[in-house]
Tab-separated table of C-alpha atoms in Angstrom:
chain	number	residue	atom	x	y	z
A	1	GLN	CA	-10.190	16.708	5.235
A	2	VAL	CA	-8.715	13.287	4.601
A	3	GLN	CA	-4.941	13.037	4.294
A	4	LEU	CA	-2.853	9.967	3.529
A	5	VAL	CA	0.921	10.379	3.750
A	6	GLU	CA	3.182	7.547	2.594
A	7	SER	CA	6.759	7.059	3.732
A	8	GLY	CA	9.452	4.394	3.736
A	9	GLY	CA	10.261	4.183	0.050
A	10	GLY	CA	13.786	4.195	-1.282
A	11	SER	CA	16.345	2.255	-3.270
A	12	VAL	CA	17.266	-1.328	-2.486
A	13	GLN	CA	19.015	-4.226	-4.198
A	14	ALA	CA	17.059	-7.255	-5.344
A	15	GLY	CA	16.437	-9.598	-2.434
A	16	GLY	CA	16.286	-6.765	0.073
A	17	SER	CA	13.421	-5.437	2.165
A	18	LEU	CA	11.531	-2.205	2.748
A	19	LYS	CA	8.614	-1.279	4.982
A	20	LEU	CA	6.150	1.340	3.782
A	21	SER	CA	3.908	3.324	6.107
A	22	CYS	CA	0.757	5.332	5.440
A	23	ALA	CA	-0.261	7.827	8.113
A	24	ALA	CA	-3.956	8.649	7.876
A	25	SER	CA	-5.923	11.568	9.273
A	26	GLY	CA	-9.245	13.327	8.806
A	27	TYR	CA	-11.532	10.301	9.035
A	28	THR	CA	-12.371	7.376	11.279
A	29	PHE	CA	-9.534	5.064	10.308
A	30	SER	CA	-10.919	1.888	11.846
A	31	ILE	CA	-14.112	1.790	9.749
A	32	CYS	CA	-12.421	2.064	6.359
A	33	GLY	CA	-10.830	-0.575	4.225
A	34	MET	CA	-7.295	0.291	3.085
A	35	GLY	CA	-5.032	-0.679	0.239
A	36	TRP	CA	-1.651	-0.344	-1.422
A	37	TYR	CA	-1.368	0.239	-5.163
A	38	ARG	CA	1.631	0.778	-7.412
A	39	GLN	CA	2.252	2.425	-10.752
A	40	ALA	CA	5.221	2.434	-13.098
A	41	PRO	CA	5.594	5.062	-15.858
A	42	GLY	CA	3.197	4.374	-18.726
A	43	LYS	CA	1.398	1.641	-16.789
A	44	GLU	CA	-1.932	1.394	-14.980
A	45	ARG	CA	-2.167	1.793	-11.243
A	46	ASP	CA	-2.444	-1.817	-10.041
A	47	MET	CA	-3.568	-3.305	-6.756
A	48	VAL	CA	-0.803	-4.689	-4.549
A	49	SER	CA	-2.759	-5.566	-1.418
A	50	ARG	CA	-5.953	-4.656	0.420
A	51	ILE	CA	-7.189	-5.057	3.980
A	52	SER	CA	-10.834	-4.536	4.872
A	53	ARG	CA	-12.297	-3.048	8.029
A	54	ASP	CA	-12.919	-6.608	9.270
A	55	SER	CA	-9.380	-7.760	8.347
A	56	ILE	CA	-10.042	-9.595	5.100
A	57	ILE	CA	-6.752	-9.419	3.168
A	58	THR	CA	-6.036	-9.842	-0.509
A	59	TYR	CA	-2.726	-9.781	-2.407
A	60	ALA	CA	-1.789	-9.575	-6.028
A	61	ASP	CA	-0.403	-12.915	-7.207
A	62	SER	CA	2.939	-11.262	-7.954
A	63	VAL	CA	3.558	-10.376	-4.287
A	64	LYS	CA	2.036	-13.329	-2.407
A	65	GLY	CA	4.481	-14.794	0.070
A	66	ARG	CA	6.741	-11.733	-0.111
A	67	PHE	CA	4.614	-8.758	1.022
A	68	THR	CA	2.532	-8.384	4.180
A	69	ILE	CA	-0.141	-5.751	4.711
A	70	SER	CA	-1.203	-4.706	8.203
A	71	ARG	CA	-2.986	-1.886	9.975
A	72	ASP	CA	-2.628	-0.333	13.413
A	73	ASN	CA	-5.939	1.320	14.221
A	74	ALA	CA	-4.560	2.906	17.405
A	75	LYS	CA	-1.904	4.729	15.340
A	76	ASN	CA	-4.107	5.370	12.276
A	77	THR	CA	-1.390	3.788	10.168
A	78	LEU	CA	-1.277	1.254	7.342
A	79	TYR	CA	1.884	-0.742	6.633
A	80	LEU	CA	3.323	-2.797	3.813
A	81	GLN	CA	6.282	-5.009	4.672
A	82	MET	CA	8.077	-5.924	1.444
A	83	ASN	CA	10.591	-8.768	1.490
A	84	SER	CA	12.546	-10.528	-1.255
A	85	LEU	CA	12.146	-7.513	-3.508
A	86	LYS	CA	12.468	-7.963	-7.262
A	87	THR	CA	13.310	-5.454	-9.984
A	88	GLU	CA	9.728	-5.722	-11.246
A	89	ASP	CA	8.542	-4.285	-7.915
A	90	THR	CA	9.987	-0.910	-8.945
A	91	ALA	CA	7.130	1.618	-8.963
A	92	MET	CA	5.506	4.501	-7.185
A	93	TYR	CA	3.509	3.051	-4.295
A	94	PHE	CA	0.247	4.681	-3.226
A	95	CYS	CA	-1.883	4.314	-0.123
A	96	ALA	CA	-5.667	4.253	-0.590
A	97	ALA	CA	-8.539	4.465	1.870
A	98	CYS	CA	-12.279	3.801	2.047
A	99	LEU	CA	-13.441	1.428	-0.648
A	100	LEU	CA	-16.889	2.428	-1.918
A	101	GLY	CA	-18.673	0.885	-4.871
A	102	GLY	CA	-15.512	-0.846	-6.041
A	103	ALA	CA	-13.238	2.214	-5.917
A	104	PHE	CA	-11.201	3.904	-3.192
A	105	ARG	CA	-12.300	7.424	-2.294
A	106	HIS	CA	-8.951	8.752	-1.039
A	107	TRP	CA	-5.336	8.489	-2.185
A	108	GLY	CA	-1.941	9.506	-0.898
A	109	GLN	CA	0.808	11.243	-2.860
A	110	GLY	CA	2.940	8.135	-3.317
A	111	THR	CA	6.414	6.998	-2.332
A	112	GLN	CA	8.990	5.700	-4.809
A	113	VAL	CA	10.416	2.194	-4.524
A	114	THR	CA	13.362	1.332	-6.760
A	115	VAL	CA	14.830	-2.180	-6.839
A	116	SER	CA	18.119	-2.745	-8.638
A	117	SER	CA	19.699	-6.001	-9.747
């Protein structure tokens, strides 16, 4: 069965950095597109960044120039480097795998990121 386990969240002051990791298992990692999404209480789960199986990358406008998505196929791991963090980045961050028909098939449990002023 597919498992996605996020780690690396925590609390940081505005302007600081965090690096999130998503350890994947139970499927062929290299053939699936991957993504990071985030959700604050009472809000929709919104796309942060995606990386396809052939390395096409997209970012939400709100994180361009600050966040970097990457994948290490040898380690079956997805990363999100987050720099210059803002209070509006505060959310639960989720890893997603295997885009099919416009929706990801698999999701992790989430890791909390809290940015204070």
